CSV table of C-alpha atoms in Angstrom, one decimal:
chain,number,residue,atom,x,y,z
S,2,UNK,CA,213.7,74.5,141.9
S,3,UNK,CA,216.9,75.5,140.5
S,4,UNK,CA,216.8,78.8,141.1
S,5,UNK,CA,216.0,78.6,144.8
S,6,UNK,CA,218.5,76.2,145.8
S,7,UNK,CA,220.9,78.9,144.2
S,8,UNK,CA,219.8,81.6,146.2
S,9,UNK,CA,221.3,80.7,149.2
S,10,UNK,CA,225.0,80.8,147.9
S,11,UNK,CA,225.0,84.7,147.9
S,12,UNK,CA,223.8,85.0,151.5
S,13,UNK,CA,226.9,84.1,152.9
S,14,UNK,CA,228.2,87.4,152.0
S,15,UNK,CA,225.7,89.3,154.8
S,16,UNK,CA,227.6,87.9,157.5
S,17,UNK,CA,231.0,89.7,156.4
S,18,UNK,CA,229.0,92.8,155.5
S,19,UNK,CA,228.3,93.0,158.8
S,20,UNK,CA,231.7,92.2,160.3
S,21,UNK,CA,233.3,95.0,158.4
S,22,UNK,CA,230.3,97.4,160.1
S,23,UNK,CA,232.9,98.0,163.1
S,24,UNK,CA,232.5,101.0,165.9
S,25,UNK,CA,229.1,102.7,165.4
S,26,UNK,CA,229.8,106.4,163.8
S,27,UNK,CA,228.1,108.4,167.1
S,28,UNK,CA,230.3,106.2,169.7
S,29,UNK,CA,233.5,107.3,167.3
S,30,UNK,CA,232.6,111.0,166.8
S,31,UNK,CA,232.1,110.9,171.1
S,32,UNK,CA,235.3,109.6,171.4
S,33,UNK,CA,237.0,111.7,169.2
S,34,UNK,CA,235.0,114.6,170.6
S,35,UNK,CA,237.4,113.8,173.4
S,36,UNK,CA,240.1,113.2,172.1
S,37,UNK,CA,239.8,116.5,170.4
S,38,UNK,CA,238.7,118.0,174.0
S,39,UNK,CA,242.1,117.1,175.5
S,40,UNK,CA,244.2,118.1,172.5
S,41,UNK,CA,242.9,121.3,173.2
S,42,UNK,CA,243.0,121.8,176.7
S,43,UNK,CA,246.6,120.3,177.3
S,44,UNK,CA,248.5,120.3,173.8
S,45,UNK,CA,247.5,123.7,172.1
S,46,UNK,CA,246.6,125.4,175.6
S,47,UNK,CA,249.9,124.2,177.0
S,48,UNK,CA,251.1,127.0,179.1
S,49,UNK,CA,255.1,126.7,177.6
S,50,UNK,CA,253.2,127.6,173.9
S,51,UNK,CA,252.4,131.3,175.7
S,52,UNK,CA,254.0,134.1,176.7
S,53,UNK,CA,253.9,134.4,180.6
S,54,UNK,CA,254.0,130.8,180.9
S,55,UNK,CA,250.0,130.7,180.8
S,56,UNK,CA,247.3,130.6,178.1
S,57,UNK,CA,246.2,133.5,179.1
S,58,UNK,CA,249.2,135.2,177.5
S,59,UNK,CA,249.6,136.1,174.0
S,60,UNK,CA,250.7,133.1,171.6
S,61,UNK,CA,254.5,132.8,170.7
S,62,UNK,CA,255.5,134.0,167.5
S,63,UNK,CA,255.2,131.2,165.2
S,64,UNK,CA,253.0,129.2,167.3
S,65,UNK,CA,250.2,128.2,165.1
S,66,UNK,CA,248.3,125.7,167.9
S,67,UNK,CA,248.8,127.8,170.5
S,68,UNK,CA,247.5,130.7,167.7
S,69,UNK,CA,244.7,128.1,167.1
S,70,UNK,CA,243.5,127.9,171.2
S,71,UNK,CA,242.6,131.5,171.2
S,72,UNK,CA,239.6,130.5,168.6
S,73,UNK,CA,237.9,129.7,172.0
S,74,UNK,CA,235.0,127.1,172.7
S,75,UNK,CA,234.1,126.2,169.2
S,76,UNK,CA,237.8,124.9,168.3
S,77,UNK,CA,237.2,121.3,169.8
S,78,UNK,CA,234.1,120.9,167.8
S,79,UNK,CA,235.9,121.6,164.9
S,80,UNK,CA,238.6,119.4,165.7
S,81,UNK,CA,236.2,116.8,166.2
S,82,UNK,CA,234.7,118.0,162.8
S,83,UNK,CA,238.0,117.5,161.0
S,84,UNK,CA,239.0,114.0,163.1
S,85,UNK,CA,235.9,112.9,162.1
S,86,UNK,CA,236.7,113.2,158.4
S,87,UNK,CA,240.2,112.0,158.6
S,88,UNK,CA,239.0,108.6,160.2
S,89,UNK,CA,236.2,108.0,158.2
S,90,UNK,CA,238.4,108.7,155.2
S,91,UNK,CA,240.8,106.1,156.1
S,92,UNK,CA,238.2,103.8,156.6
S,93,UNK,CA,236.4,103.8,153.7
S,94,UNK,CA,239.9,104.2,151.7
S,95,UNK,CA,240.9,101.1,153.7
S,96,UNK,CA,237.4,99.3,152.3
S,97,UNK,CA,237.6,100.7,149.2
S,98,UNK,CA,240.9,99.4,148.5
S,99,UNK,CA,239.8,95.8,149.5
S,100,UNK,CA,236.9,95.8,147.6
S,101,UNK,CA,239.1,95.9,144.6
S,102,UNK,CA,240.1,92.7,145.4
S,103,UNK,CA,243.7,91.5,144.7
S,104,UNK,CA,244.0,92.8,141.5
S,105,UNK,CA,243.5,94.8,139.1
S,106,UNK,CA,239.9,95.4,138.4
S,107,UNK,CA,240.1,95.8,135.0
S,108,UNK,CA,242.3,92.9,134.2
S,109,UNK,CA,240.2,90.6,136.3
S,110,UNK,CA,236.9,92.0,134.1
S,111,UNK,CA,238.9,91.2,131.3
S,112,UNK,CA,240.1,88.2,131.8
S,113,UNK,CA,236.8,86.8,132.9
S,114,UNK,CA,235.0,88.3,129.8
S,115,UNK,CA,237.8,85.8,127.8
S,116,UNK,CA,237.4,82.6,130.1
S,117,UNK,CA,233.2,82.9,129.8
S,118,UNK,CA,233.5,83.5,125.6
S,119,UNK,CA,235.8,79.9,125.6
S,120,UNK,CA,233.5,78.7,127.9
S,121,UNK,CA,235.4,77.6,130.8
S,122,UNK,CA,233.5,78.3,133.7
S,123,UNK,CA,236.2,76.5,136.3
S,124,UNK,CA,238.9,79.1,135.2
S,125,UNK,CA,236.5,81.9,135.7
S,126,UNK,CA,235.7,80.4,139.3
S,127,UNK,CA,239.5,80.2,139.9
S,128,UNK,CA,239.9,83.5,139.0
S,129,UNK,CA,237.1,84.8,141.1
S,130,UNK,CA,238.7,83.2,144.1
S,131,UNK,CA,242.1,84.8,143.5
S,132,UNK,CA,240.4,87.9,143.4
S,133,UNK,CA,238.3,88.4,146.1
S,134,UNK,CA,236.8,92.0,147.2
S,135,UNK,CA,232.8,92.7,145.8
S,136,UNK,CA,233.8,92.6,142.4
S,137,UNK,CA,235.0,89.4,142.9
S,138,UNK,CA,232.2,87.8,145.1
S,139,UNK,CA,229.8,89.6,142.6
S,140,UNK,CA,231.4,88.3,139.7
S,141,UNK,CA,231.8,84.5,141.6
S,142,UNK,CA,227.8,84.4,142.2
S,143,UNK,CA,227.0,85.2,138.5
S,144,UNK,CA,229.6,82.8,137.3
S,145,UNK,CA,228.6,79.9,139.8
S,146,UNK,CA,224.9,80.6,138.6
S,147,UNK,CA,226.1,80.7,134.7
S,148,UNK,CA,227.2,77.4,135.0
S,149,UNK,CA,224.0,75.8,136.4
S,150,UNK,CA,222.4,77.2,134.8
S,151,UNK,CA,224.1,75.7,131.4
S,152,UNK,CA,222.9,72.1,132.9
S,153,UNK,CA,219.2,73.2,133.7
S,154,UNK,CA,216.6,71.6,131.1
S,155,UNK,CA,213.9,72.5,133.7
S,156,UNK,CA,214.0,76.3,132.4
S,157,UNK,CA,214.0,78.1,128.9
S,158,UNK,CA,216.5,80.9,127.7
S,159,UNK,CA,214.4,83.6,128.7
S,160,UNK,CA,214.3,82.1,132.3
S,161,UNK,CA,217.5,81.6,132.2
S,162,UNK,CA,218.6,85.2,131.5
S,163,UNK,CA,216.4,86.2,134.1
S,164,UNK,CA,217.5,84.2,136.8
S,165,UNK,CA,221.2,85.3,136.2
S,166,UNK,CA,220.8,88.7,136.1
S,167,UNK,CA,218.2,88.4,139.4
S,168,UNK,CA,221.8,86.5,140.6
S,169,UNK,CA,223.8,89.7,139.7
S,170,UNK,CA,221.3,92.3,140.9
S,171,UNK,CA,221.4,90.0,144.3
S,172,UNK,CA,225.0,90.1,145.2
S,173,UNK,CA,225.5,93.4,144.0
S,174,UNK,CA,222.9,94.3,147.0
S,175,UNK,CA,224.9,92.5,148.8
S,176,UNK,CA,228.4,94.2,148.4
S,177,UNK,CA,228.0,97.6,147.0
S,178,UNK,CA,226.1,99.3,149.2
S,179,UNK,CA,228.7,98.9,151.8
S,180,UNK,CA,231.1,101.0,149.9
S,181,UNK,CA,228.8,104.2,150.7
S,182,UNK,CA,228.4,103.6,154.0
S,183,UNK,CA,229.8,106.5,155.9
S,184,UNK,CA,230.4,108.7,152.9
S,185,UNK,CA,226.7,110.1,154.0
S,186,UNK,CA,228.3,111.7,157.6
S,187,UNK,CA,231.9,112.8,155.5
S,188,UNK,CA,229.3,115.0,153.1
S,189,UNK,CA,227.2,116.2,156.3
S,190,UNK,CA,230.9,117.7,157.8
S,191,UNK,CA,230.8,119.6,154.4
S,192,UNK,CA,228.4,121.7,155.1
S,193,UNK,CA,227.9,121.5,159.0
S,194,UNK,CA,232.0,122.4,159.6
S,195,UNK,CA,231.6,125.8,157.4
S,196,UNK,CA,228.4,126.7,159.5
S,197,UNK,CA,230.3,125.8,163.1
S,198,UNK,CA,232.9,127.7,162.1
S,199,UNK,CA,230.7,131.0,161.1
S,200,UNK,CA,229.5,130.5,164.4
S,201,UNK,CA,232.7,130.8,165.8
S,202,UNK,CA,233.3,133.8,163.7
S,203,UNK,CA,230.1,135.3,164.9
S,204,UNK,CA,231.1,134.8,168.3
S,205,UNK,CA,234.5,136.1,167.8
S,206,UNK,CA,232.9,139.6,166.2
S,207,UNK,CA,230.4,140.0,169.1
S,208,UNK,CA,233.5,139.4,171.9
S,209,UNK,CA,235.1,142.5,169.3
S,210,UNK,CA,232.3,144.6,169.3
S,211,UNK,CA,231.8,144.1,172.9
S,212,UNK,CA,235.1,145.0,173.8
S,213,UNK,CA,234.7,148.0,171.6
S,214,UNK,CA,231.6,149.1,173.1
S,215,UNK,CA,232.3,148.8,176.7
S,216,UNK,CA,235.7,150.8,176.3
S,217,UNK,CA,234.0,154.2,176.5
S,218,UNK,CA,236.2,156.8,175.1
S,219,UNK,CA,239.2,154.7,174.7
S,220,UNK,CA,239.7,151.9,172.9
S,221,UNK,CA,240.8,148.6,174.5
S,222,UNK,CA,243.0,147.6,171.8
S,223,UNK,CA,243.8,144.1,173.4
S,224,UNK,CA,240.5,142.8,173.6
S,225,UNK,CA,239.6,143.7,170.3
S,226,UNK,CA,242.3,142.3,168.4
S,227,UNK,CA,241.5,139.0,170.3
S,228,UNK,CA,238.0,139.0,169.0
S,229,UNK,CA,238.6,139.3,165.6
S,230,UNK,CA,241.6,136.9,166.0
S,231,UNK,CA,239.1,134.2,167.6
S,232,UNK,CA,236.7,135.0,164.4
S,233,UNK,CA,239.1,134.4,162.0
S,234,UNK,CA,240.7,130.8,163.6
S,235,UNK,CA,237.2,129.8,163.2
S,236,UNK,CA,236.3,130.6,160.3
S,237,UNK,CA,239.6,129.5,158.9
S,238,UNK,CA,239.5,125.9,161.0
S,239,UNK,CA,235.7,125.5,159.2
S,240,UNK,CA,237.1,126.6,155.9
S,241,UNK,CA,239.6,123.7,156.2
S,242,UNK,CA,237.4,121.2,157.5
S,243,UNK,CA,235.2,121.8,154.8
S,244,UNK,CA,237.6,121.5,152.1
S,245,UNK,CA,238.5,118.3,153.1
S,246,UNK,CA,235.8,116.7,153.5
S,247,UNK,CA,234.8,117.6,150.0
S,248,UNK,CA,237.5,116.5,148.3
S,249,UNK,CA,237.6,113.0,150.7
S,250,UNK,CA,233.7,112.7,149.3
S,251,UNK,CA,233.9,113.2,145.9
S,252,UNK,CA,237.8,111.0,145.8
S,253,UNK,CA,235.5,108.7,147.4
S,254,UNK,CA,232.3,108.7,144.8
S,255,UNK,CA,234.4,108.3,142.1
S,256,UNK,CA,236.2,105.1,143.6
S,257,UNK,CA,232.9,103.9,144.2
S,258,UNK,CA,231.6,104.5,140.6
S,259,UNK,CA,234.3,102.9,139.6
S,260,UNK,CA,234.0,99.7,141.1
S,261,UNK,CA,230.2,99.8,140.4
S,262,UNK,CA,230.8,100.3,136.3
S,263,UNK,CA,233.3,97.1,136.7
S,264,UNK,CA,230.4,94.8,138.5
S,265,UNK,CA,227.7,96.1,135.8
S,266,UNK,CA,230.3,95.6,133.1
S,267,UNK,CA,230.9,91.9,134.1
S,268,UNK,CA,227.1,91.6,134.9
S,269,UNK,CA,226.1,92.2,131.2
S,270,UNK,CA,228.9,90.9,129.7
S,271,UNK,CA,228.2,87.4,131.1
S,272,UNK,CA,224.5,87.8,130.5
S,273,UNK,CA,225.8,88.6,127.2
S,274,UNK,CA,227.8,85.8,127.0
S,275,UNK,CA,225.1,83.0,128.2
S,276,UNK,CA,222.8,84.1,125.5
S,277,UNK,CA,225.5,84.1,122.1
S,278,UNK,CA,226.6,80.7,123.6
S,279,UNK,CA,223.8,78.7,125.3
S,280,UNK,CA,219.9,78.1,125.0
């Protein structure tokens, strides 16, 4: 009996889960498809970036978005690619950072690991609510459960032990998988941004080889020296993308890890704890 009138006390953490789900992740990749689509038509094609006064000119010296524009069609996507990345890096670096809570992590593990061994369960609360984030809430569910569970007679220790680390495992389901959400599309771009921009390069080389095919005896200079210049933009823009969004991932695993060893710490250590100091 206990146990299930616990149980409800870590559902009301579902409710902000799903607050914090925001803006689907195709509706924001659409929009910034657009976004990306106008930046390029009327920001790095902007005639005054050319010489001649039009994008069909060559790009001002210097001019590294205009230099950009002559990778042709598969620029936008890329930009979209790399848009893509940057927003769902400052997303999850935004939910991340309030997962922690209000302070430090390790502190707060720390000084809940002392509170539990003296056996002062209303401190460990306090702290909990000072704290906030998932490490927090996780930590708050375990600690609420530790101490009815030190007033049940209607279980034994084994039980007991059981029911608080089914506690633990419960609001860690809860909170943790959140933290990944996203990073899933952020590794995709990885991989997908190098391949678009190969494309691009491909494209570039057959507009090069094209132009030197159709020239005949002479050599039209001009339209081979943009297709190898549209090939490399691409393959330079996927490079880029790429890079970032590897570094953005793995910053992000790690933060993630983090935060997970801290709940599973505090898990164990109050498991730990109930069994050295109660029966």
């Amino acid at each position: 009996m206990s146990t299930q009138a616990k149980t409800p006390a870590a559902k009301p953490a579902a409710p902000a889960q799903k607050k914090s789900g925001g803006i689907p992740a195709g509706v924001v990749m659409i929009i910034l498809f657009v976004i990306a689509e106008l930046f390029f038509h009327f920001v790095m094609g902007d005639g005054s970036r050319f010489e001649g006064g039009t994008n069909e000119g060559h790009p001002h010296q210097g001019d590294y978005l205009a230099i950009a524009y002559k990778g042709g069609v598969i620029v936008p996507v890329l930009l979209t690619c790399f848009l893509t990345a940057l927003t769902f890096s400052i997303e999850r670096l935004l939910t991340i950072g309030k997962a922690k809570g209000s302070g430090d992590v390790n502190a707060f593990v720390r000084k809940i690991q002392s509170l539990l061994d003296k056996d002062d369960t209303d401190a460990a609360l306090k702290e909990c609510d000072k704290q906030k984030g998932s490490v927090g809430n996780v930590t708050l569910a375990a600690v609420k459960k530790y101490k009815q569970l030190t007033t049940d007679g209607s279980l034994d220790k084994e039980q007991k032990l059981a029911a608080l680390s089914k506690e633990v495992e419960e609001a860690t389901s809860l909170e943790l998988p959140m933290l990944e959400k996203n990073l899933t599309i952020i590794a995709t771009l990885a991989s997908v941004s190098t391949l678009i921009g190969l494309l691009g390069t491909v494209i570039g080389m057959i507009k090069a080889f094209s132009a030197l095919g159709n020239s005949g005896g002479s050599t039209d200079s001009t339209a081979l020296a943009n297709g190898i210049s549209e090939a490399l933009v691409n393959t330079a823009l996927g490079i880029g993308t790429s890079a970032v969004c590897i570094i953005a991932y793995n910053f992000f695993t790690s933060k993630i890890d983090e935060l997970t060893y801290s709940v599973d710490e505090i898990g164990l250590s109050i498991n730990q704890n109930y069994a050295t100091h109660h029966n």
